Amino acid sequence: MIRKSDYIEQIDKYLNEELEQPELSLFEIQVDSDSDLAEAINLLKEIDGAIAESELIALRKNINAILNIEQN
């Protein structure tokens, strides 16, 4: 069983595809049996998605600003 203090480290490795067999298999079994761990993974995925989305929005704004400067 993974201690709660190790959740973030293990989730980070899992999401970055840094876990190798058999560690990956053990982690996936743990996720299936531990709803807190599964929720933590989903939360971090949502956070990563929100960060990526906000970065995309900022990039679009910057591109539009550059285009407006070039048009003027």
PDB file of N, CA and C in Angstrom:
ATOM      1  N   MET A   1       0.840  -1.176   0.000  1.00  0.00           N
ATOM      2  CA  MET A   1       0.000   0.000   0.000  1.00  0.00           C
ATOM      3  C   MET A   1       0.890   1.246   0.000  1.00  0.00           C
ATOM      4  N   ILE A   2       0.481   2.241  -0.750  1.00  0.00           N
ATOM      5  CA  ILE A   2       1.234   3.491  -0.841  1.00  0.00           C
ATOM      6  C   ILE A   2       0.789   4.419   0.280  1.00  0.00           C
ATOM      7  N   ARG A   3       1.765   4.954   1.024  1.00  0.00           N
ATOM      8  CA  ARG A   3       1.435   5.919   2.066  1.00  0.00           C
ATOM      9  C   ARG A   3       0.937   7.194   1.412  1.00  0.00           C
ATOM     10  N   LYS A   4       0.027   7.883   2.099  1.00  0.00           N
ATOM     11  CA  LYS A   4      -0.539   9.104   1.552  1.00  0.00           C
ATOM     12  C   LYS A   4       0.526  10.141   1.222  1.00  0.00           C
ATOM     13  N   SER A   5       1.600  10.179   2.003  1.00  0.00           N
ATOM     14  CA  SER A   5       2.662  11.147   1.733  1.00  0.00           C
ATOM     15  C   SER A   5       3.396  10.854   0.428  1.00  0.00           C
ATOM     16  N   ASP A   6       3.287   9.625  -0.063  1.00  0.00           N
ATOM     17  CA  ASP A   6       3.951   9.252  -1.312  1.00  0.00           C
ATOM     18  C   ASP A   6       3.030   9.366  -2.528  1.00  0.00           C
ATOM     19  N   TYR A   7       1.761   9.704  -2.311  1.00  0.00           N
ATOM     20  CA  TYR A   7       0.801   9.790  -3.420  1.00  0.00           C
ATOM     21  C   TYR A   7       1.297  10.693  -4.533  1.00  0.00           C
ATOM     22  N   ILE A   8       1.642  11.923  -4.194  1.00  0.00           N
ATOM     23  CA  ILE A   8       1.986  12.901  -5.224  1.00  0.00           C
ATOM     24  C   ILE A   8       3.214  12.457  -6.014  1.00  0.00           C
ATOM     25  N   GLU A   9       4.217  11.970  -5.316  1.00  0.00           N
ATOM     26  CA  GLU A   9       5.427  11.515  -6.008  1.00  0.00           C
ATOM     27  C   GLU A   9       5.110  10.363  -6.958  1.00  0.00           C
ATOM     28  N   GLN A  10       4.345   9.390  -6.484  1.00  0.00           N
ATOM     29  CA  GLN A  10       3.998   8.246  -7.318  1.00  0.00           C
ATOM     30  C   GLN A  10       3.087   8.658  -8.475  1.00  0.00           C
ATOM     31  N   ILE A  11       2.139   9.547  -8.205  1.00  0.00           N
ATOM     32  CA  ILE A  11       1.244  10.014  -9.265  1.00  0.00           C
ATOM     33  C   ILE A  11       2.040  10.755 -10.325  1.00  0.00           C
ATOM     34  N   ASP A  12       2.976  11.592  -9.897  1.00  0.00           N
ATOM     35  CA  ASP A  12       3.807  12.337 -10.831  1.00  0.00           C
ATOM     36  C   ASP A  12       4.581  11.381 -11.732  1.00  0.00           C
ATOM     37  N   LYS A  13       5.175  10.375 -11.143  1.00  0.00           N
ATOM     38  CA  LYS A  13       5.905   9.381 -11.929  1.00  0.00           C
ATOM     39  C   LYS A  13       4.961   8.650 -12.887  1.00  0.00           C
ATOM     40  N   TYR A  14       3.774   8.328 -12.396  1.00  0.00           N
ATOM     41  CA  TYR A  14       2.791   7.629 -13.217  1.00  0.00           C
ATOM     42  C   TYR A  14       2.356   8.490 -14.406  1.00  0.00           C
ATOM     43  N   LEU A  15       2.017   9.745 -14.139  1.00  0.00           N
ATOM     44  CA  LEU A  15       1.559  10.636 -15.202  1.00  0.00           C
ATOM     45  C   LEU A  15       2.666  10.965 -16.196  1.00  0.00           C
ATOM     46  N   ASN A  16       3.905  10.948 -15.740  1.00  0.00           N
ATOM     47  CA  ASN A  16       5.045  11.214 -16.621  1.00  0.00           C
ATOM     48  C   ASN A  16       5.597   9.940 -17.249  1.00  0.00           C
ATOM     49  N   GLU A  17       4.893   8.842 -17.024  1.00  0.00           N
ATOM     50  CA  GLU A  17       5.259   7.532 -17.578  1.00  0.00           C
ATOM     51  C   GLU A  17       6.680   7.129 -17.195  1.00  0.00           C
ATOM     52  N   GLU A  18       7.013   7.381 -15.932  1.00  0.00           N
ATOM     53  CA  GLU A  18       8.338   7.038 -15.415  1.00  0.00           C
ATOM     54  C   GLU A  18       8.354   5.726 -14.634  1.00  0.00           C
ATOM     55  N   LEU A  19       7.195   5.138 -14.416  1.00  0.00           N
ATOM     56  CA  LEU A  19       7.137   3.865 -13.702  1.00  0.00           C
ATOM     57  C   LEU A  19       7.395   2.723 -14.670  1.00  0.00           C
ATOM     58  N   GLU A  20       8.198   1.775 -14.234  1.00  0.00           N
ATOM     59  CA  GLU A  20       8.472   0.605 -15.050  1.00  0.00           C
ATOM     60  C   GLU A  20       7.840  -0.621 -14.395  1.00  0.00           C
ATOM     61  N   GLN A  21       7.692  -1.673 -15.180  1.00  0.00           N
ATOM     62  CA  GLN A  21       7.165  -2.911 -14.628  1.00  0.00           C
ATOM     63  C   GLN A  21       8.151  -3.427 -13.595  1.00  0.00           C
ATOM     64  N   PRO A  22       7.804  -4.026 -12.521  1.00  0.00           N
ATOM     65  CA  PRO A  22       6.450  -4.311 -12.029  1.00  0.00           C
ATOM     66  C   PRO A  22       5.857  -3.161 -11.218  1.00  0.00           C
ATOM     67  N   GLU A  23       6.626  -2.082 -11.026  1.00  0.00           N
ATOM     68  CA  GLU A  23       6.131  -0.953 -10.239  1.00  0.00           C
ATOM     69  C   GLU A  23       4.846  -0.385 -10.838  1.00  0.00           C
ATOM     70  N   LEU A  24       4.767  -0.326 -12.169  1.00  0.00           N
ATOM     71  CA  LEU A  24       3.574   0.187 -12.839  1.00  0.00           C
ATOM     72  C   LEU A  24       2.367  -0.694 -12.541  1.00  0.00           C
ATOM     73  N   SER A  25       2.545  -1.982 -12.624  1.00  0.00           N
ATOM     74  CA  SER A  25       1.435  -2.902 -12.346  1.00  0.00           C
ATOM     75  C   SER A  25       0.954  -2.776 -10.911  1.00  0.00           C
ATOM     76  N   LEU A  26       1.881  -2.687  -9.985  1.00  0.00           N
ATOM     77  CA  LEU A  26       1.504  -2.539  -8.572  1.00  0.00           C
ATOM     78  C   LEU A  26       0.767  -1.225  -8.338  1.00  0.00           C
ATOM     79  N   PHE A  27       1.221  -0.160  -8.999  1.00  0.00           N
ATOM     80  CA  PHE A  27       0.574   1.133  -8.841  1.00  0.00           C
ATOM     81  C   PHE A  27      -0.843   1.097  -9.400  1.00  0.00           C
ATOM     82  N   GLU A  28      -1.020   0.489 -10.566  1.00  0.00           N
ATOM     83  CA  GLU A  28      -2.352   0.403 -11.170  1.00  0.00           C
ATOM     84  C   GLU A  28      -3.303  -0.435 -10.322  1.00  0.00           C
ATOM     85  N   ILE A  29      -2.792  -1.483  -9.706  1.00  0.00           N
ATOM     86  CA  ILE A  29      -3.616  -2.275  -8.787  1.00  0.00           C
ATOM     87  C   ILE A  29      -4.027  -1.417  -7.599  1.00  0.00           C
ATOM     88  N   GLN A  30      -3.084  -0.631  -7.092  1.00  0.00           N
ATOM     89  CA  GLN A  30      -3.368   0.260  -5.970  1.00  0.00           C
ATOM     90  C   GLN A  30      -4.430   1.287  -6.346  1.00  0.00           C
ATOM     91  N   VAL A  31      -4.332   1.847  -7.553  1.00  0.00           N
ATOM     92  CA  VAL A  31      -5.316   2.833  -8.017  1.00  0.00           C
ATOM     93  C   VAL A  31      -6.705   2.205  -8.064  1.00  0.00           C
ATOM     94  N   ASP A  32      -6.775   0.979  -8.552  1.00  0.00           N
ATOM     95  CA  ASP A  32      -8.066   0.291  -8.649  1.00  0.00           C
ATOM     96  C   ASP A  32      -8.706   0.051  -7.283  1.00  0.00           C
ATOM     97  N   SER A  33      -7.881  -0.101  -6.263  1.00  0.00           N
ATOM     98  CA  SER A  33      -8.420  -0.432  -4.944  1.00  0.00           C
ATOM     99  C   SER A  33      -8.463   0.756  -3.979  1.00  0.00           C
ATOM    100  N   ASP A  34      -7.926   1.895  -4.391  1.00  0.00           N
ATOM    101  CA  ASP A  34      -7.838   3.055  -3.498  1.00  0.00           C
ATOM    102  C   ASP A  34      -8.494   4.263  -4.157  1.00  0.00           C
ATOM    103  N   SER A  35      -9.712   4.555  -3.752  1.00  0.00           N
ATOM    104  CA  SER A  35     -10.448   5.653  -4.377  1.00  0.00           C
ATOM    105  C   SER A  35      -9.796   7.011  -4.126  1.00  0.00           C
ATOM    106  N   ASP A  36      -9.123   7.181  -2.988  1.00  0.00           N
ATOM    107  CA  ASP A  36      -8.425   8.449  -2.724  1.00  0.00           C
ATOM    108  C   ASP A  36      -7.298   8.665  -3.732  1.00  0.00           C
ATOM    109  N   LEU A  37      -6.583   7.609  -4.025  1.00  0.00           N
ATOM    110  CA  LEU A  37      -5.493   7.703  -4.989  1.00  0.00           C
ATOM    111  C   LEU A  37      -6.040   7.989  -6.383  1.00  0.00           C
ATOM    112  N   ALA A  38      -7.106   7.311  -6.754  1.00  0.00           N
ATOM    113  CA  ALA A  38      -7.731   7.548  -8.060  1.00  0.00           C
ATOM    114  C   ALA A  38      -8.228   8.987  -8.166  1.00  0.00           C
ATOM    115  N   GLU A  39      -8.815   9.510  -7.105  1.00  0.00           N
ATOM    116  CA  GLU A  39      -9.286  10.899  -7.107  1.00  0.00           C
ATOM    117  C   GLU A  39      -8.127  11.873  -7.220  1.00  0.00           C
ATOM    118  N   ALA A  40      -7.032  11.585  -6.553  1.00  0.00           N
ATOM    119  CA  ALA A  40      -5.853  12.450  -6.623  1.00  0.00           C
ATOM    120  C   ALA A  40      -5.293  12.482  -8.046  1.00  0.00           C
ATOM    121  N   ILE A  41      -5.269  11.335  -8.694  1.00  0.00           N
ATOM    122  CA  ILE A  41      -4.803  11.281 -10.087  1.00  0.00           C
ATOM    123  C   ILE A  41      -5.714  12.117 -10.969  1.00  0.00           C
ATOM    124  N   ASN A  42      -7.010  11.952 -10.818  1.00  0.00           N
ATOM    125  CA  ASN A  42      -7.954  12.723 -11.624  1.00  0.00           C
ATOM    126  C   ASN A  42      -7.819  14.219 -11.364  1.00  0.00           C
ATOM    127  N   LEU A  43      -7.617  14.602 -10.116  1.00  0.00           N
ATOM    128  CA  LEU A  43      -7.455  16.012  -9.782  1.00  0.00           C
ATOM    129  C   LEU A  43      -6.211  16.588 -10.465  1.00  0.00           C
ATOM    130  N   LEU A  44      -5.104  15.872 -10.386  1.00  0.00           N
ATOM    131  CA  LEU A  44      -3.881  16.363 -11.019  1.00  0.00           C
ATOM    132  C   LEU A  44      -4.010  16.416 -12.538  1.00  0.00           C
ATOM    133  N   LYS A  45      -4.739  15.474 -13.133  1.00  0.00           N
ATOM    134  CA  LYS A  45      -4.986  15.531 -14.572  1.00  0.00           C
ATOM    135  C   LYS A  45      -5.810  16.761 -14.925  1.00  0.00           C
ATOM    136  N   GLU A  46      -6.832  17.067 -14.105  1.00  0.00           N
ATOM    137  CA  GLU A  46      -7.650  18.252 -14.338  1.00  0.00           C
ATOM    138  C   GLU A  46      -6.832  19.525 -14.190  1.00  0.00           C
ATOM    139  N   ILE A  47      -5.958  19.558 -13.194  1.00  0.00           N
ATOM    140  CA  ILE A  47      -5.095  20.729 -12.993  1.00  0.00           C
ATOM    141  C   ILE A  47      -4.165  20.904 -14.186  1.00  0.00           C
ATOM    142  N   ASP A  48      -3.549  19.823 -14.633  1.00  0.00           N
ATOM    143  CA  ASP A  48      -2.667  19.898 -15.802  1.00  0.00           C
ATOM    144  C   ASP A  48      -3.433  20.396 -17.029  1.00  0.00           C
ATOM    145  N   GLY A  49      -4.659  19.898 -17.196  1.00  0.00           N
ATOM    146  CA  GLY A  49      -5.484  20.339 -18.322  1.00  0.00           C
ATOM    147  C   GLY A  49      -5.833  21.815 -18.231  1.00  0.00           C
ATOM    148  N   ALA A  50      -6.153  22.277 -17.040  1.00  0.00           N
ATOM    149  CA  ALA A  50      -6.493  23.688 -16.850  1.00  0.00           C
ATOM    150  C   ALA A  50      -5.276  24.575 -17.107  1.00  0.00           C
ATOM    151  N   ILE A  51      -4.118  24.135 -16.655  1.00  0.00           N
ATOM    152  CA  ILE A  51      -2.897  24.903 -16.898  1.00  0.00           C
ATOM    153  C   ILE A  51      -2.616  24.976 -18.390  1.00  0.00           C
ATOM    154  N   ALA A  52      -2.730  23.850 -19.068  1.00  0.00           N
ATOM    155  CA  ALA A  52      -2.488  23.826 -20.506  1.00  0.00           C
ATOM    156  C   ALA A  52      -3.479  24.737 -21.223  1.00  0.00           C
ATOM    157  N   GLU A  53      -4.734  24.706 -20.792  1.00  0.00           N
ATOM    158  CA  GLU A  53      -5.760  25.544 -21.416  1.00  0.00           C
ATOM    159  C   GLU A  53      -5.463  27.028 -21.186  1.00  0.00           C
ATOM    160  N   SER A  54      -5.067  27.388 -19.974  1.00  0.00           N
ATOM    161  CA  SER A  54      -4.767  28.794 -19.699  1.00  0.00           C
ATOM    162  C   SER A  54      -3.536  29.247 -20.476  1.00  0.00           C
ATOM    163  N   GLU A  55      -2.560  28.354 -20.652  1.00  0.00           N
ATOM    164  CA  GLU A  55      -1.389  28.692 -21.451  1.00  0.00           C
ATOM    165  C   GLU A  55      -1.771  28.889 -22.914  1.00  0.00           C
ATOM    166  N   LEU A  56      -2.697  28.080 -23.404  1.00  0.00           N
ATOM    167  CA  LEU A  56      -3.166  28.217 -24.781  1.00  0.00           C
ATOM    168  C   LEU A  56      -3.903  29.535 -24.971  1.00  0.00           C
ATOM    169  N   ILE A  57      -4.724  29.906 -24.011  1.00  0.00           N
ATOM    170  CA  ILE A  57      -5.444  31.174 -24.077  1.00  0.00           C
ATOM    171  C   ILE A  57      -4.456  32.342 -24.080  1.00  0.00           C
ATOM    172  N   ALA A  58      -3.458  32.286 -23.226  1.00  0.00           N
ATOM    173  CA  ALA A  58      -2.444  33.346 -23.174  1.00  0.00           C
ATOM    174  C   ALA A  58      -1.675  33.415 -24.488  1.00  0.00           C
ATOM    175  N   LEU A  59      -1.347  32.273 -25.063  1.00  0.00           N
ATOM    176  CA  LEU A  59      -0.642  32.237 -26.334  1.00  0.00           C
ATOM    177  C   LEU A  59      -1.485  32.875 -27.436  1.00  0.00           C
ATOM    178  N   ARG A  60      -2.767  32.553 -27.477  1.00  0.00           N
ATOM    179  CA  ARG A  60      -3.659  33.158 -28.480  1.00  0.00           C
ATOM    180  C   ARG A  60      -3.730  34.673 -28.321  1.00  0.00           C
ATOM    181  N   LYS A  61      -3.806  35.145 -27.083  1.00  0.00           N
ATOM    182  CA  LYS A  61      -3.830  36.584 -26.841  1.00  0.00           C
ATOM    183  C   LYS A  61      -2.548  37.235 -27.333  1.00  0.00           C
ATOM    184  N   ASN A  62      -1.418  36.603 -27.058  1.00  0.00           N
ATOM    185  CA  ASN A  62      -0.131  37.142 -27.510  1.00  0.00           C
ATOM    186  C   ASN A  62      -0.037  37.168 -29.036  1.00  0.00           C
ATOM    187  N   ILE A  63      -0.501  36.134 -29.672  1.00  0.00           N
ATOM    188  CA  ILE A  63      -0.486  36.091 -31.140  1.00  0.00           C
ATOM    189  C   ILE A  63      -1.373  37.185 -31.704  1.00  0.00           C
ATOM    190  N   ASN A  64      -2.559  37.346 -31.136  1.00  0.00           N
ATOM    191  CA  ASN A  64      -3.458  38.403 -31.592  1.00  0.00           C
ATOM    192  C   ASN A  64      -2.844  39.782 -31.386  1.00  0.00           C
ATOM    193  N   ALA A  65      -2.174  39.979 -30.273  1.00  0.00           N
ATOM    194  CA  ALA A  65      -1.520  41.263 -30.004  1.00  0.00           C
ATOM    195  C   ALA A  65      -0.429  41.523 -31.022  1.00  0.00           C
ATOM    196  N   ILE A  66       0.344  40.513 -31.354  1.00  0.00           N
ATOM    197  CA  ILE A  66       1.407  40.655 -32.355  1.00  0.00           C
ATOM    198  C   ILE A  66       0.812  40.978 -33.710  1.00  0.00           C
ATOM    199  N   LEU A  67      -0.254  40.274 -34.075  1.00  0.00           N
ATOM    200  CA  LEU A  67      -0.903  40.523 -35.360  1.00  0.00           C
ATOM    201  C   LEU A  67      -1.471  41.942 -35.426  1.00  0.00           C
ATOM    202  N   ASN A  68      -2.048  42.405 -34.320  1.00  0.00           N
ATOM    203  CA  ASN A  68      -2.586  43.765 -34.285  1.00  0.00           C
ATOM    204  C   ASN A  68      -1.480  44.800 -34.411  1.00  0.00           C
ATOM    205  N   ILE A  69      -0.339  44.551 -33.790  1.00  0.00           N
ATOM    206  CA  ILE A  69       0.794  45.471 -33.895  1.00  0.00           C
ATOM    207  C   ILE A  69       1.292  45.511 -35.333  1.00  0.00           C
ATOM    208  N   GLU A  70       1.391  44.357 -35.971  1.00  0.00           N
ATOM    209  CA  GLU A  70       1.872  44.298 -37.352  1.00  0.00           C
ATOM    210  C   GLU A  70       0.893  44.964 -38.324  1.00  0.00           C
ATOM    211  N   GLN A  71      -0.395  44.879 -38.037  1.00  0.00           N
ATOM    212  CA  GLN A  71      -1.406  45.499 -38.910  1.00  0.00           C
ATOM    213  C   GLN A  71      -1.397  47.011 -38.791  1.00  0.00           C
ATOM    214  N   ASN A  72      -1.002  47.511 -37.637  1.00  0.00           N
ATOM    215  CA  ASN A  72      -0.964  48.959 -37.431  1.00  0.00           C
ATOM    216  C   ASN A  72       0.351  49.441 -37.919  1.00  0.00           C
TER     217      ASN A  72
END
